[in-house]
Amino acid sequence: MKTLGIIPARFASTRLPAKPLAWINGKTMIEWVYDAARESNLDAVVVATDHYDIYTLCRNNNMNVSLTSDTHVSGTDRVIEVANKDEYKGYDIIVNIQGDEPMIRSKDINDLIDKMKYWAQYDKDKDLVGTLVAPFMEHELQSRSCVKAFRQYSTNEIIMFTRSVLYNTSRYGPDLSRLKKHMGIYAFPSHILGNISELKDRTSNEIAESLEQLRWMDNGIRIAGVEVSNQTISIDTPEDLERVRQILK
């Protein structure tokens, strides 16, 4: 099965403008993500960006890059545009790797790819979207920036995503082990990505949580979590950026 990694990189972030170009200990954020993706078992990797500064940086550093529309609402929309271009057709699995996850490891990406191939070849379940989940850092349960994923015991299928702040985790008891931090990295069977491209109307759950994956789930698309041990930080603020700079020294 052929795999394509697409890294959406938007320039106009509200809280941290131009963040894909942020400098982190010797190279830009987008280079950290791209290098991890290239070291993985993906057959091809491309950056999808709406801005010429990011496009130029990628070209100057021999990184595959595709220029996209600047009107996309989400990174998934940007991924869909690139996946539909002639040069990127024919892949069986499309992996959306967030451009603001510089701590992502090639092993994490490989774990997700391997599970997708297993589901397709042995479970004969070709309709699952895969995503990564990880243990929480201590402060993250009380952060709305951190998305929480609640999984079923038997299948690891995710039944809920939420940004809700969780102060009293003791009330979950043994069920707390089913609650994980969501890392916004998705692996799509190509036909499911095509189905998602047709879902134009936002649902009430998506609007309430500002999470596009809830629109997919509201329309019957199933998502399963693949757990990794890596403690990543998604960069949304200058404070996040400084924290990652200290970790990646």
PDB file of C-alpha atoms in Angstrom:
ATOM      1  CA  MET A   1       0.000   0.000   0.000  1.00  0.00           C
ATOM      2  CA  LYS A   2       1.429   3.356  -1.049  1.00  0.00           C
ATOM      3  CA  THR A   3       1.534   6.102   1.574  1.00  0.00           C
ATOM      4  CA  LEU A   4       1.706   9.873   1.163  1.00  0.00           C
ATOM      5  CA  GLY A   5       2.444  12.322   3.967  1.00  0.00           C
ATOM      6  CA  ILE A   6       1.068  15.856   3.556  1.00  0.00           C
ATOM      7  CA  ILE A   7       2.106  18.595   5.976  1.00  0.00           C
ATOM      8  CA  PRO A   8      -0.327  21.548   5.957  1.00  0.00           C
ATOM      9  CA  ALA A   9       1.510  24.769   6.840  1.00  0.00           C
ATOM     10  CA  ARG A  10      -0.625  27.884   7.199  1.00  0.00           C
ATOM     11  CA  PHE A  11       1.053  31.273   7.452  1.00  0.00           C
ATOM     12  CA  ALA A  12      -1.698  33.356   9.077  1.00  0.00           C
ATOM     13  CA  SER A  13      -2.028  31.781  12.518  1.00  0.00           C
ATOM     14  CA  THR A  14      -3.986  34.054  14.878  1.00  0.00           C
ATOM     15  CA  ARG A  15      -1.944  33.499  18.039  1.00  0.00           C
ATOM     16  CA  LEU A  16       1.447  32.933  16.411  1.00  0.00           C
ATOM     17  CA  PRO A  17       1.667  34.377  12.881  1.00  0.00           C
ATOM     18  CA  ALA A  18       4.116  32.721  10.476  1.00  0.00           C
ATOM     19  CA  LYS A  19       4.710  29.909  12.959  1.00  0.00           C
ATOM     20  CA  PRO A  20       5.916  27.347  10.363  1.00  0.00           C
ATOM     21  CA  LEU A  21       8.914  29.665   9.880  1.00  0.00           C
ATOM     22  CA  ALA A  22       9.630  30.007  13.619  1.00  0.00           C
ATOM     23  CA  TRP A  23      13.264  29.272  14.388  1.00  0.00           C
ATOM     24  CA  ILE A  24      13.881  26.319  16.712  1.00  0.00           C
ATOM     25  CA  ASN A  25      17.489  25.578  17.538  1.00  0.00           C
ATOM     26  CA  GLY A  26      19.035  25.682  14.112  1.00  0.00           C
ATOM     27  CA  LYS A  27      16.115  25.177  11.750  1.00  0.00           C
ATOM     28  CA  THR A  28      12.532  26.223  11.201  1.00  0.00           C
ATOM     29  CA  MET A  29       9.517  24.468  12.686  1.00  0.00           C
ATOM     30  CA  ILE A  30       8.385  23.155   9.310  1.00  0.00           C
ATOM     31  CA  GLU A  31      11.849  21.642   8.722  1.00  0.00           C
ATOM     32  CA  TRP A  32      11.653  19.729  12.026  1.00  0.00           C
ATOM     33  CA  VAL A  33       8.327  18.212  10.967  1.00  0.00           C
ATOM     34  CA  TYR A  34       9.421  17.511   7.396  1.00  0.00           C
ATOM     35  CA  ASP A  35      12.653  15.812   8.495  1.00  0.00           C
ATOM     36  CA  ALA A  36      10.759  13.466  10.843  1.00  0.00           C
ATOM     37  CA  ALA A  37       8.312  12.611   8.074  1.00  0.00           C
ATOM     38  CA  ARG A  38      11.093  11.943   5.553  1.00  0.00           C
ATOM     39  CA  GLU A  39      12.829   9.621   8.040  1.00  0.00           C
ATOM     40  CA  SER A  40       9.630   7.583   8.388  1.00  0.00           C
ATOM     41  CA  ASN A  41       8.393   4.821   6.084  1.00  0.00           C
ATOM     42  CA  LEU A  42       6.171   7.152   4.083  1.00  0.00           C
ATOM     43  CA  ASP A  43       6.652   6.707   0.337  1.00  0.00           C
ATOM     44  CA  ALA A  44       6.459  10.464  -0.286  1.00  0.00           C
ATOM     45  CA  VAL A  45       6.161  13.677   1.735  1.00  0.00           C
ATOM     46  CA  VAL A  46       5.004  17.138   0.639  1.00  0.00           C
ATOM     47  CA  VAL A  47       4.358  20.429   2.415  1.00  0.00           C
ATOM     48  CA  ALA A  48       1.030  22.078   1.549  1.00  0.00           C
ATOM     49  CA  THR A  49       1.145  25.825   2.076  1.00  0.00           C
ATOM     50  CA  ASP A  50      -0.786  28.942   1.165  1.00  0.00           C
ATOM     51  CA  HIS A  51       2.134  31.370   1.403  1.00  0.00           C
ATOM     52  CA  TYR A  52       5.119  32.118  -0.820  1.00  0.00           C
ATOM     53  CA  ASP A  53       7.526  32.621   2.102  1.00  0.00           C
ATOM     54  CA  ILE A  54       6.946  29.041   3.261  1.00  0.00           C
ATOM     55  CA  TYR A  55       6.954  27.806  -0.323  1.00  0.00           C
ATOM     56  CA  THR A  56      10.289  29.529  -0.996  1.00  0.00           C
ATOM     57  CA  LEU A  57      11.889  28.192   2.181  1.00  0.00           C
ATOM     58  CA  CYS A  58      10.885  24.663   1.229  1.00  0.00           C
ATOM     59  CA  ARG A  59      12.179  24.980  -2.319  1.00  0.00           C
ATOM     60  CA  ASN A  60      15.474  26.417  -1.088  1.00  0.00           C
ATOM     61  CA  ASN A  61      15.905  23.439   1.266  1.00  0.00           C
ATOM     62  CA  ASN A  62      15.005  20.729  -1.287  1.00  0.00           C
ATOM     63  CA  MET A  63      11.684  19.973   0.390  1.00  0.00           C
ATOM     64  CA  ASN A  64       8.723  18.866  -1.721  1.00  0.00           C
ATOM     65  CA  VAL A  65       6.098  21.595  -1.534  1.00  0.00           C
ATOM     66  CA  SER A  66       2.771  22.427  -3.153  1.00  0.00           C
ATOM     67  CA  LEU A  67       1.147  25.859  -3.182  1.00  0.00           C
ATOM     68  CA  THR A  68      -2.538  25.806  -2.198  1.00  0.00           C
ATOM     69  CA  SER A  69      -5.479  28.158  -1.935  1.00  0.00           C
ATOM     70  CA  ASP A  70      -5.443  30.667   0.929  1.00  0.00           C
ATOM     71  CA  THR A  71      -9.188  30.286   1.520  1.00  0.00           C
ATOM     72  CA  HIS A  72      -9.149  26.877   3.211  1.00  0.00           C
ATOM     73  CA  VAL A  73     -10.849  26.706   6.600  1.00  0.00           C
ATOM     74  CA  SER A  74      -8.854  23.737   7.895  1.00  0.00           C
ATOM     75  CA  GLY A  75      -5.643  21.835   7.358  1.00  0.00           C
ATOM     76  CA  THR A  76      -7.655  18.875   6.098  1.00  0.00           C
ATOM     77  CA  ASP A  77      -9.059  21.045   3.294  1.00  0.00           C
ATOM     78  CA  ARG A  78      -5.485  21.864   2.313  1.00  0.00           C
ATOM     79  CA  VAL A  79      -4.551  18.178   2.413  1.00  0.00           C
ATOM     80  CA  ILE A  80      -7.509  17.299   0.185  1.00  0.00           C
ATOM     81  CA  GLU A  81      -6.490  19.898  -2.407  1.00  0.00           C
ATOM     82  CA  VAL A  82      -2.971  18.477  -2.668  1.00  0.00           C
ATOM     83  CA  ALA A  83      -4.108  14.835  -2.628  1.00  0.00           C
ATOM     84  CA  ASN A  84      -6.337  15.586  -5.631  1.00  0.00           C
ATOM     85  CA  LYS A  85      -3.488  16.962  -7.745  1.00  0.00           C
ATOM     86  CA  ASP A  86      -2.397  14.684 -10.573  1.00  0.00           C
ATOM     87  CA  GLU A  87       1.124  14.167  -9.217  1.00  0.00           C
ATOM     88  CA  TYR A  88      -0.221  12.903  -5.878  1.00  0.00           C
ATOM     89  CA  LYS A  89      -2.984  10.596  -7.057  1.00  0.00           C
ATOM     90  CA  GLY A  90      -2.665   6.828  -6.678  1.00  0.00           C
ATOM     91  CA  TYR A  91      -1.755   6.670  -2.986  1.00  0.00           C
ATOM     92  CA  ASP A  92      -3.733   4.293  -0.759  1.00  0.00           C
ATOM     93  CA  ILE A  93      -3.184   6.063   2.573  1.00  0.00           C
ATOM     94  CA  ILE A  94      -2.876   9.815   3.069  1.00  0.00           C
ATOM     95  CA  VAL A  95      -1.286  10.973   6.328  1.00  0.00           C
ATOM     96  CA  ASN A  96      -2.013  14.507   7.521  1.00  0.00           C
ATOM     97  CA  ILE A  97       0.983  15.566   9.645  1.00  0.00           C
ATOM     98  CA  GLN A  98       0.456  18.854  11.432  1.00  0.00           C
ATOM     99  CA  GLY A  99       3.053  21.487  10.623  1.00  0.00           C
ATOM    100  CA  ASP A 100       3.062  22.740  14.226  1.00  0.00           C
ATOM    101  CA  GLU A 101       4.228  19.421  15.778  1.00  0.00           C
ATOM    102  CA  PRO A 102       8.042  19.732  15.648  1.00  0.00           C
ATOM    103  CA  MET A 103       8.445  17.034  18.323  1.00  0.00           C
ATOM    104  CA  ILE A 104       6.796  14.349  16.183  1.00  0.00           C
ATOM    105  CA  ARG A 105       9.037  11.303  15.674  1.00  0.00           C
ATOM    106  CA  SER A 106       9.371   9.133  12.601  1.00  0.00           C
ATOM    107  CA  LYS A 107       8.520   6.160  14.844  1.00  0.00           C
ATOM    108  CA  ASP A 108       5.151   7.746  15.710  1.00  0.00           C
ATOM    109  CA  ILE A 109       4.326   8.096  12.030  1.00  0.00           C
ATOM    110  CA  ASN A 110       5.428   4.515  11.362  1.00  0.00           C
ATOM    111  CA  ASP A 111       3.239   3.197  14.181  1.00  0.00           C
ATOM    112  CA  LEU A 112       0.227   4.903  12.613  1.00  0.00           C
ATOM    113  CA  ILE A 113       1.044   3.656   9.096  1.00  0.00           C
ATOM    114  CA  ASP A 114       1.574   0.089  10.333  1.00  0.00           C
ATOM    115  CA  LYS A 115      -1.770   0.059  12.141  1.00  0.00           C
ATOM    116  CA  MET A 116      -3.596   1.409   9.094  1.00  0.00           C
ATOM    117  CA  LYS A 117      -2.099  -1.327   6.921  1.00  0.00           C
ATOM    118  CA  TYR A 118      -3.003  -3.951   9.505  1.00  0.00           C
ATOM    119  CA  TRP A 119      -6.627  -2.797   9.699  1.00  0.00           C
ATOM    120  CA  ALA A 120      -6.925  -2.830   5.915  1.00  0.00           C
ATOM    121  CA  GLN A 121      -5.195  -6.152   5.257  1.00  0.00           C
ATOM    122  CA  TYR A 122      -6.111  -8.332   8.239  1.00  0.00           C
ATOM    123  CA  ASP A 123      -9.174  -6.824   9.888  1.00  0.00           C
ATOM    124  CA  LYS A 124     -10.573  -6.077   6.439  1.00  0.00           C
ATOM    125  CA  ASP A 125     -11.731  -2.759   7.855  1.00  0.00           C
ATOM    126  CA  LYS A 126     -11.007  -0.207   5.171  1.00  0.00           C
ATOM    127  CA  ASP A 127     -13.232   2.492   6.644  1.00  0.00           C
ATOM    128  CA  LEU A 128     -11.299   3.562   9.733  1.00  0.00           C
ATOM    129  CA  VAL A 129      -9.472   6.873  10.020  1.00  0.00           C
ATOM    130  CA  GLY A 130      -6.438   6.479  12.255  1.00  0.00           C
ATOM    131  CA  THR A 131      -5.055   9.139  14.565  1.00  0.00           C
ATOM    132  CA  LEU A 132      -2.395   9.329  17.267  1.00  0.00           C
ATOM    133  CA  VAL A 133      -3.084   9.613  20.987  1.00  0.00           C
ATOM    134  CA  ALA A 134      -0.635   9.896  23.862  1.00  0.00           C
ATOM    135  CA  PRO A 135      -0.518  10.162  27.673  1.00  0.00           C
ATOM    136  CA  PHE A 136      -1.231  13.558  29.165  1.00  0.00           C
ATOM    137  CA  MET A 137       1.321  15.879  30.642  1.00  0.00           C
ATOM    138  CA  GLU A 138       0.241  17.017  34.115  1.00  0.00           C
ATOM    139  CA  HIS A 139      -1.061  20.440  33.108  1.00  0.00           C
ATOM    140  CA  GLU A 140      -2.874  19.407  29.937  1.00  0.00           C
ATOM    141  CA  LEU A 141      -6.115  18.117  31.436  1.00  0.00           C
ATOM    142  CA  GLN A 142      -6.841  21.681  32.561  1.00  0.00           C
ATOM    143  CA  SER A 143      -6.102  23.219  29.147  1.00  0.00           C
ATOM    144  CA  ARG A 144      -8.679  23.878  26.450  1.00  0.00           C
ATOM    145  CA  SER A 145      -5.864  23.913  23.907  1.00  0.00           C
ATOM    146  CA  CYS A 146      -5.320  20.227  24.612  1.00  0.00           C
ATOM    147  CA  VAL A 147      -7.879  18.002  22.866  1.00  0.00           C
ATOM    148  CA  LYS A 148      -8.957  14.944  24.844  1.00  0.00           C
ATOM    149  CA  ALA A 149      -9.903  11.650  23.183  1.00  0.00           C
ATOM    150  CA  PHE A 150     -12.054   9.031  24.942  1.00  0.00           C
ATOM    151  CA  ARG A 151     -11.616   5.503  23.547  1.00  0.00           C
ATOM    152  CA  GLN A 152     -13.513   2.246  23.718  1.00  0.00           C
ATOM    153  CA  TYR A 153     -11.764  -0.547  25.597  1.00  0.00           C
ATOM    154  CA  SER A 154     -12.037  -3.299  23.022  1.00  0.00           C
ATOM    155  CA  THR A 155     -11.411  -1.557  19.714  1.00  0.00           C
ATOM    156  CA  ASN A 156      -9.584   1.700  20.558  1.00  0.00           C
ATOM    157  CA  GLU A 157     -12.250   3.431  18.472  1.00  0.00           C
ATOM    158  CA  ILE A 158     -12.696   7.001  19.704  1.00  0.00           C
ATOM    159  CA  ILE A 159     -16.203   7.818  20.902  1.00  0.00           C
ATOM    160  CA  MET A 160     -15.621  11.433  21.925  1.00  0.00           C
ATOM    161  CA  PHE A 161     -13.268  14.346  21.368  1.00  0.00           C
ATOM    162  CA  THR A 162     -13.497  17.389  23.607  1.00  0.00           C
ATOM    163  CA  ARG A 163     -11.601  20.489  24.639  1.00  0.00           C
ATOM    164  CA  SER A 164     -13.365  20.548  28.011  1.00  0.00           C
ATOM    165  CA  VAL A 165     -11.269  21.300  31.067  1.00  0.00           C
ATOM    166  CA  LEU A 166     -11.091  18.236  33.339  1.00  0.00           C
ATOM    167  CA  TYR A 167     -10.406  19.226  36.942  1.00  0.00           C
ATOM    168  CA  ASN A 168     -11.642  16.219  38.925  1.00  0.00           C
ATOM    169  CA  THR A 169     -10.223  13.203  37.119  1.00  0.00           C
ATOM    170  CA  SER A 170     -10.718  10.904  40.136  1.00  0.00           C
ATOM    171  CA  ARG A 171     -14.375  10.488  39.236  1.00  0.00           C
ATOM    172  CA  TYR A 172     -13.357   8.597  36.094  1.00  0.00           C
ATOM    173  CA  GLY A 173     -11.805   5.793  38.145  1.00  0.00           C
ATOM    174  CA  PRO A 174     -10.493   2.962  35.917  1.00  0.00           C
ATOM    175  CA  ASP A 175     -12.005   4.695  32.892  1.00  0.00           C
ATOM    176  CA  LEU A 176      -9.276   7.342  33.089  1.00  0.00           C
ATOM    177  CA  SER A 177      -7.007   4.934  31.193  1.00  0.00           C
ATOM    178  CA  ARG A 178      -9.333   5.363  28.193  1.00  0.00           C
ATOM    179  CA  LEU A 179      -8.793   9.125  28.169  1.00  0.00           C
ATOM    180  CA  LYS A 180      -5.798  10.275  26.105  1.00  0.00           C
ATOM    181  CA  LYS A 181      -4.332  13.422  24.624  1.00  0.00           C
ATOM    182  CA  HIS A 182      -5.137  13.750  20.943  1.00  0.00           C
ATOM    183  CA  MET A 183      -2.260  14.475  18.603  1.00  0.00           C
ATOM    184  CA  GLY A 184      -3.788  16.078  15.510  1.00  0.00           C
ATOM    185  CA  ILE A 185      -2.248  13.660  13.022  1.00  0.00           C
ATOM    186  CA  TYR A 186      -4.571  11.585  10.851  1.00  0.00           C
ATOM    187  CA  ALA A 187      -4.173   8.709   8.413  1.00  0.00           C
ATOM    188  CA  PHE A 188      -6.971   8.439   5.852  1.00  0.00           C
ATOM    189  CA  PRO A 189      -7.753   5.637   3.441  1.00  0.00           C
ATOM    190  CA  SER A 190      -7.898   7.574   0.176  1.00  0.00           C
ATOM    191  CA  HIS A 191     -11.588   6.824  -0.420  1.00  0.00           C
ATOM    192  CA  ILE A 192     -12.506   8.118   3.058  1.00  0.00           C
ATOM    193  CA  LEU A 193     -10.642  11.362   2.404  1.00  0.00           C
ATOM    194  CA  GLY A 194     -12.784  11.692  -0.720  1.00  0.00           C
ATOM    195  CA  ASN A 195     -15.917  11.242   1.393  1.00  0.00           C
ATOM    196  CA  ILE A 196     -14.759  13.890   3.860  1.00  0.00           C
ATOM    197  CA  SER A 197     -14.263  16.359   1.026  1.00  0.00           C
ATOM    198  CA  GLU A 198     -18.021  16.187   0.397  1.00  0.00           C
ATOM    199  CA  LEU A 199     -18.961  17.141   3.977  1.00  0.00           C
ATOM    200  CA  LYS A 200     -19.373  20.882   3.614  1.00  0.00           C
ATOM    201  CA  ASP A 201     -21.898  21.643   6.381  1.00  0.00           C
ATOM    202  CA  ARG A 202     -20.498  22.117   9.870  1.00  0.00           C
ATOM    203  CA  THR A 203     -22.333  20.248  12.617  1.00  0.00           C
ATOM    204  CA  SER A 204     -23.372  21.584  16.015  1.00  0.00           C
ATOM    205  CA  ASN A 205     -20.776  19.403  17.769  1.00  0.00           C
ATOM    206  CA  GLU A 206     -18.017  20.703  15.516  1.00  0.00           C
ATOM    207  CA  ILE A 207     -19.036  24.299  16.159  1.00  0.00           C
ATOM    208  CA  ALA A 208     -19.281  23.805  19.929  1.00  0.00           C
ATOM    209  CA  GLU A 209     -15.809  22.265  20.238  1.00  0.00           C
ATOM    210  CA  SER A 210     -14.069  23.847  17.215  1.00  0.00           C
ATOM    211  CA  LEU A 211     -12.971  20.356  16.148  1.00  0.00           C
ATOM    212  CA  GLU A 212     -13.461  19.397  12.518  1.00  0.00           C
ATOM    213  CA  GLN A 213     -13.230  15.643  13.232  1.00  0.00           C
ATOM    214  CA  LEU A 214     -16.577  15.829  15.023  1.00  0.00           C
ATOM    215  CA  ARG A 215     -18.187  16.649  11.661  1.00  0.00           C
ATOM    216  CA  TRP A 216     -16.742  13.432  10.270  1.00  0.00           C
ATOM    217  CA  MET A 217     -17.979  11.401  13.228  1.00  0.00           C
ATOM    218  CA  ASP A 218     -21.418  13.025  13.052  1.00  0.00           C
ATOM    219  CA  ASN A 219     -21.570  11.761   9.468  1.00  0.00           C
ATOM    220  CA  GLY A 220     -20.689   8.173  10.340  1.00  0.00           C
ATOM    221  CA  ILE A 221     -16.916   8.203   9.804  1.00  0.00           C
ATOM    222  CA  ARG A 222     -15.144   6.171  12.469  1.00  0.00           C
ATOM    223  CA  ILE A 223     -11.825   7.179  14.045  1.00  0.00           C
ATOM    224  CA  ALA A 224      -9.497   4.888  16.004  1.00  0.00           C
ATOM    225  CA  GLY A 225      -6.599   5.941  18.189  1.00  0.00           C
ATOM    226  CA  VAL A 226      -3.077   4.542  17.971  1.00  0.00           C
ATOM    227  CA  GLU A 227      -1.250   5.205  21.233  1.00  0.00           C
ATOM    228  CA  VAL A 228       2.358   6.366  21.292  1.00  0.00           C
ATOM    229  CA  SER A 229       4.541   7.221  24.283  1.00  0.00           C
ATOM    230  CA  ASN A 230       5.955  10.427  22.817  1.00  0.00           C
ATOM    231  CA  GLN A 231       5.078  13.576  24.783  1.00  0.00           C
ATOM    232  CA  THR A 232       4.687  16.156  22.045  1.00  0.00           C
ATOM    233  CA  ILE A 233       3.717  19.796  22.268  1.00  0.00           C
ATOM    234  CA  SER A 234       1.594  21.328  19.546  1.00  0.00           C
ATOM    235  CA  ILE A 235       2.745  24.917  19.113  1.00  0.00           C
ATOM    236  CA  ASP A 236      -0.105  27.416  19.317  1.00  0.00           C
ATOM    237  CA  THR A 237       1.385  30.281  21.346  1.00  0.00           C
ATOM    238  CA  PRO A 238       4.747  31.992  21.912  1.00  0.00           C
ATOM    239  CA  GLU A 239       4.886  30.181  25.267  1.00  0.00           C
ATOM    240  CA  ASP A 240       4.536  26.812  23.530  1.00  0.00           C
ATOM    241  CA  LEU A 241       7.308  27.780  21.144  1.00  0.00           C
ATOM    242  CA  GLU A 242       9.696  28.662  23.943  1.00  0.00           C
ATOM    243  CA  ARG A 243       8.904  25.426  25.788  1.00  0.00           C
ATOM    244  CA  VAL A 244       9.730  23.381  22.679  1.00  0.00           C
ATOM    245  CA  ARG A 245      12.945  25.330  22.124  1.00  0.00           C
ATOM    246  CA  GLN A 246      14.088  24.314  25.590  1.00  0.00           C
ATOM    247  CA  ILE A 247      13.189  20.650  25.039  1.00  0.00           C
ATOM    248  CA  LEU A 248      14.833  20.373  21.605  1.00  0.00           C
ATOM    249  CA  LYS A 249      18.122  21.925  22.637  1.00  0.00           C
TER     250      LYS A 249
END
